[in-house]
Amino acid sequence: MQLVKKFGTVTAVDRLDLTVSEGEIYGLLGPNGAGKTTIIRILSSLLVPTSGEAYVLERRVPDKSIASNIGYMPQETALDTGLKVTELLEFYGEIFGLPRSAIIEKENELLRFVDLEAWKNTLIAHLSGGMKHRVSLACALIHDPCLLFLDEPTVGVDPELRLAFWDHFHALKDTGTTILITTHYMDEARRCDKIGFIRRGRIIAEGSPTELLEKTETTSLEDAFVEFSRQEVTP
Amino acid sequence: MKIYRCLAVTKRVFRDLKNDRRTPALMFLAPLFAMFVFGVAFSGDVKDVPVIVVNADEGSTAQGVWISLSEEIISQLDRQMLDITTLKSADEARNDVEHGRALAAIVFPEHFTQEVITASFPGEIQVIIDRSNPNVANPVLKSITAAMTGTMQEIGQEAPITIHEDSIFGKNASFMDYFFPGILSFVAYLLTILLTLITFVGERVSGTLDRLLATPLRESEIVTGYALAFGLLGTLQSAFLLTVGVLVFKVTVVGNVAVAFVVIALLAVVSQSLGILLSGLAKREVQAIQFFPFVVLPAFLLSGIFWPIEAIPSWLRPASYMIPPTYAVDACRDVMLRGWGLEKIWIDIVALVGFASLFLMIAVLSLRRRD
């Protein structure tokens, strides 16, 4: 509530109020530098807000005790490139305290899902950018988290696989997983239950994709964003 | 080749430097630091070496004048080099040398002066000396010989005086025997610190550290995990080097090598914590590389690996005792050359454990920053 994060004189998040309901896919949409990543980093307990409060799974963050229920996928791939795909997945499985058999089972399931079965014994350094993104997503899902923070998860992923990703996000949602996602792809954003348009660290509009389009009488979320931005500048 | 394109590249390099103020600052600071450390550390002679004098000589009267050659020789000893204390018993002096409380003991026997003056027997000075550090032992022996020769020239007598050297440690030690424990410590320190520094800067820059910190993994667990890995690697590395040292260079090991491995493992833990700490100061791998002179030179010059601590100017000597490798080098030499065990090198172990605990704690705190 009224969350603020400043880096020196720059205000990255400005009096932000945001609520994500359990079991929904919430999309944060906005231009580069709008504060999307900072919000996700605060909610993942990686940054301390300058002022205001943020609660995740009913715990005020930063709080390490909820980390085992959260899956975090950063914008950069952030993978240990010196490991093979399976070695990295096993490492994350071990961190989350999964038994060996569960790790193997989950690893096989995720490798099928991200279509990397043929590459499982390849060094991550030798994978393409898109493949690294897929491994990154698999790492975030290894422990079956009930809450997912996905920062630009489909950047560099080919259109076919992007569709598969979104199908999987919805499958996760159906099992009760809550997802907070940032994306640049407006067509993808339509598949969110709720969208928050973010500009200069503030939510300028919020609602389901249909509601946002209706309010602005536009046909695309891109146009809707521009319209809300215009309204904010000239109220 | 077009000169304007070359100049564009040159300009880009300078623009890079302009935007990264730390790099040019380190480019000038690092050599200045190197020059300073080299200049100061190598400018001194061996000083303040603890030496015991046991004088049982009662002097003698020659042509109605009482004379004591032993007192004359003692007065000519270099007081800057030797920090002299006197004891009554040669056994007590030997015990002090054996326990490392003194480097040498000079023992003048009874009737020394009389025997020399009457030339009834060749006068013999016994020097009980710890030869585990030839860089210190040799100058000390030279100094004793010079005092003896000086005295005899002064009284105009060519007397038959000999020095009976009684080496306690390192009797047949080669320079490599002395040098090797230093190499073990230096290699473990250098490689661990550099490897951790580069790895952690990479972890920070690539975002993998953030990713780890978003999991249940705690900062203390990351640091402890690294400490265990590098402690083990340090031990394996020293075991490998020791095997090569013994087989190829015929290095003599008097003590229990397992104790030396414990020391090296501790040093590796200290070094990895220091690497993690330094990684917080570098934003890129290039900046991390610029820390090397600050890490390498003090250890190289001030920790007694090549240059004895006794030869470092006294005002700079406290700096030697603030560098972890100093304790590891000392402990490894004690074990490998003197054959000492944990009961005698415990001060070095305590110092290394202290450094390890302090640096590990600060390393954990440095990872906890959430600005």
mmCIF file with all atom_site columns, C-alpha atoms in Angstrom, chain A residues 5 7 41 45-48 64 67-68 72 74 76-80 91-92 95-96 136 139-140, chain B residues 203-219 221-222 226 368-371:
data_model
loop_
_atom_site.group_PDB
_atom_site.id
_atom_site.type_symbol
_atom_site.label_atom_id
_atom_site.label_alt_id
_atom_site.label_comp_id
_atom_site.label_asym_id
_atom_site.label_entity_id
_atom_site.label_seq_id
_atom_site.pdbx_PDB_ins_code
_atom_site.Cartn_x
_atom_site.Cartn_y
_atom_site.Cartn_z
_atom_site.occupancy
_atom_site.B_iso_or_equiv
_atom_site.pdbx_formal_charge
_atom_site.auth_seq_id
_atom_site.auth_comp_id
_atom_site.auth_asym_id
_atom_site.auth_atom_id
_atom_site.pdbx_PDB_model_num
ATOM 1  C CA . LYS A 1 5   ? 10.931 2.980   -4.032  1.00 0.00 ? 5   LYS A CA 1
ATOM 2  C CA . PHE A 1 7   ? 17.064 5.036   -6.193  1.00 0.00 ? 7   PHE A CA 1
ATOM 3  C CA . ARG A 1 41  ? 11.918 -7.327  -6.972  1.00 0.00 ? 41  ARG A CA 1
ATOM 4  C CA . SER A 1 45  ? 12.093 -9.708  -1.063  1.00 0.00 ? 45  SER A CA 1
ATOM 5  C CA . LEU A 1 46  ? 15.100 -8.605  -3.116  1.00 0.00 ? 46  LEU A CA 1
ATOM 6  C CA . LEU A 1 47  ? 14.596 -4.893  -2.472  1.00 0.00 ? 47  LEU A CA 1
ATOM 7  C CA . VAL A 1 48  ? 13.411 -2.969  0.559   1.00 0.00 ? 48  VAL A CA 1
ATOM 8  C CA . LYS A 1 64  ? 12.420 -15.037 3.671   1.00 0.00 ? 64  LYS A CA 1
ATOM 9  C CA . ALA A 1 67  ? 10.355 -17.859 -0.399  1.00 0.00 ? 67  ALA A CA 1
ATOM 10 C CA . SER A 1 68  ? 9.609  -21.583 -0.706  1.00 0.00 ? 68  SER A CA 1
ATOM 11 C CA . TYR A 1 72  ? 10.726 -16.029 -9.383  1.00 0.00 ? 72  TYR A CA 1
ATOM 12 C CA . PRO A 1 74  ? 13.940 -12.560 -13.540 1.00 0.00 ? 74  PRO A CA 1
ATOM 13 C CA . GLU A 1 76  ? 17.609 -11.502 -17.516 1.00 0.00 ? 76  GLU A CA 1
ATOM 14 C CA . THR A 1 77  ? 18.027 -15.256 -17.814 1.00 0.00 ? 77  THR A CA 1
ATOM 15 C CA . ALA A 1 78  ? 20.278 -15.335 -14.701 1.00 0.00 ? 78  ALA A CA 1
ATOM 16 C CA . LEU A 1 79  ? 21.484 -18.905 -15.055 1.00 0.00 ? 79  LEU A CA 1
ATOM 17 C CA . ASP A 1 80  ? 24.731 -20.556 -14.078 1.00 0.00 ? 80  ASP A CA 1
ATOM 18 C CA . PHE A 1 91  ? 20.437 -27.605 -7.899  1.00 0.00 ? 91  PHE A CA 1
ATOM 19 C CA . TYR A 1 92  ? 17.217 -25.596 -7.607  1.00 0.00 ? 92  TYR A CA 1
ATOM 20 C CA . ILE A 1 95  ? 17.624 -25.664 -2.599  1.00 0.00 ? 95  ILE A CA 1
ATOM 21 C CA . PHE A 1 96  ? 13.880 -26.101 -2.186  1.00 0.00 ? 96  PHE A CA 1
ATOM 22 C CA . SER A 1 136 ? 14.852 -20.054 -16.566 1.00 0.00 ? 136 SER A CA 1
ATOM 23 C CA . CYS A 1 139 ? 13.869 -23.282 -12.651 1.00 0.00 ? 139 CYS A CA 1
ATOM 24 C CA . ALA A 1 140 ? 11.067 -21.042 -11.345 1.00 0.00 ? 140 ALA A CA 1
ATOM 25 C CA . GLU B 2 203 ? 26.863 -13.851 -9.868  1.00 0.00 ? 203 GLU B CA 1
ATOM 26 C CA . ARG B 2 204 ? 25.956 -10.240 -9.081  1.00 0.00 ? 204 ARG B CA 1
ATOM 27 C CA . VAL B 2 205 ? 26.200 -8.949  -12.648 1.00 0.00 ? 205 VAL B CA 1
ATOM 28 C CA . SER B 2 206 ? 24.327 -11.831 -14.306 1.00 0.00 ? 206 SER B CA 1
ATOM 29 C CA . GLY B 2 207 ? 21.520 -11.762 -11.737 1.00 0.00 ? 207 GLY B CA 1
ATOM 30 C CA . THR B 2 208 ? 22.090 -15.335 -10.529 1.00 0.00 ? 208 THR B CA 1
ATOM 31 C CA . LEU B 2 209 ? 22.773 -14.064 -7.017  1.00 0.00 ? 209 LEU B CA 1
ATOM 32 C CA . ASP B 2 210 ? 19.386 -12.294 -6.951  1.00 0.00 ? 210 ASP B CA 1
ATOM 33 C CA . ARG B 2 211 ? 17.760 -15.428 -8.239  1.00 0.00 ? 211 ARG B CA 1
ATOM 34 C CA . LEU B 2 212 ? 19.359 -17.446 -5.441  1.00 0.00 ? 212 LEU B CA 1
ATOM 35 C CA . LEU B 2 213 ? 18.340 -14.871 -2.851  1.00 0.00 ? 213 LEU B CA 1
ATOM 36 C CA . ALA B 2 214 ? 14.724 -15.108 -4.020  1.00 0.00 ? 214 ALA B CA 1
ATOM 37 C CA . THR B 2 215 ? 14.728 -18.785 -2.979  1.00 0.00 ? 215 THR B CA 1
ATOM 38 C CA . PRO B 2 216 ? 14.803 -20.085 0.626   1.00 0.00 ? 216 PRO B CA 1
ATOM 39 C CA . LEU B 2 217 ? 18.623 -20.086 0.369   1.00 0.00 ? 217 LEU B CA 1
ATOM 40 C CA . ARG B 2 218 ? 20.001 -17.725 3.018   1.00 0.00 ? 218 ARG B CA 1
ATOM 41 C CA . GLU B 2 219 ? 23.033 -15.483 2.612   1.00 0.00 ? 219 GLU B CA 1
ATOM 42 C CA . GLU B 2 221 ? 24.122 -20.678 3.516   1.00 0.00 ? 221 GLU B CA 1
ATOM 43 C CA . ILE B 2 222 ? 25.577 -19.314 0.281   1.00 0.00 ? 222 ILE B CA 1
ATOM 44 C CA . TYR B 2 226 ? 31.310 -21.552 -0.850  1.00 0.00 ? 226 TYR B CA 1
ATOM 45 C CA . ARG B 2 368 ? 22.205 -8.919  2.783   1.00 0.00 ? 368 ARG B CA 1
ATOM 46 C CA . ARG B 2 369 ? 22.181 -5.401  1.363   1.00 0.00 ? 369 ARG B CA 1
ATOM 47 C CA . ARG B 2 370 ? 18.774 -4.588  -0.153  1.00 0.00 ? 370 ARG B CA 1
ATOM 48 C CA . ASP B 2 371 ? 19.243 -1.015  -1.363  1.00 0.00 ? 371 ASP B CA 1
#
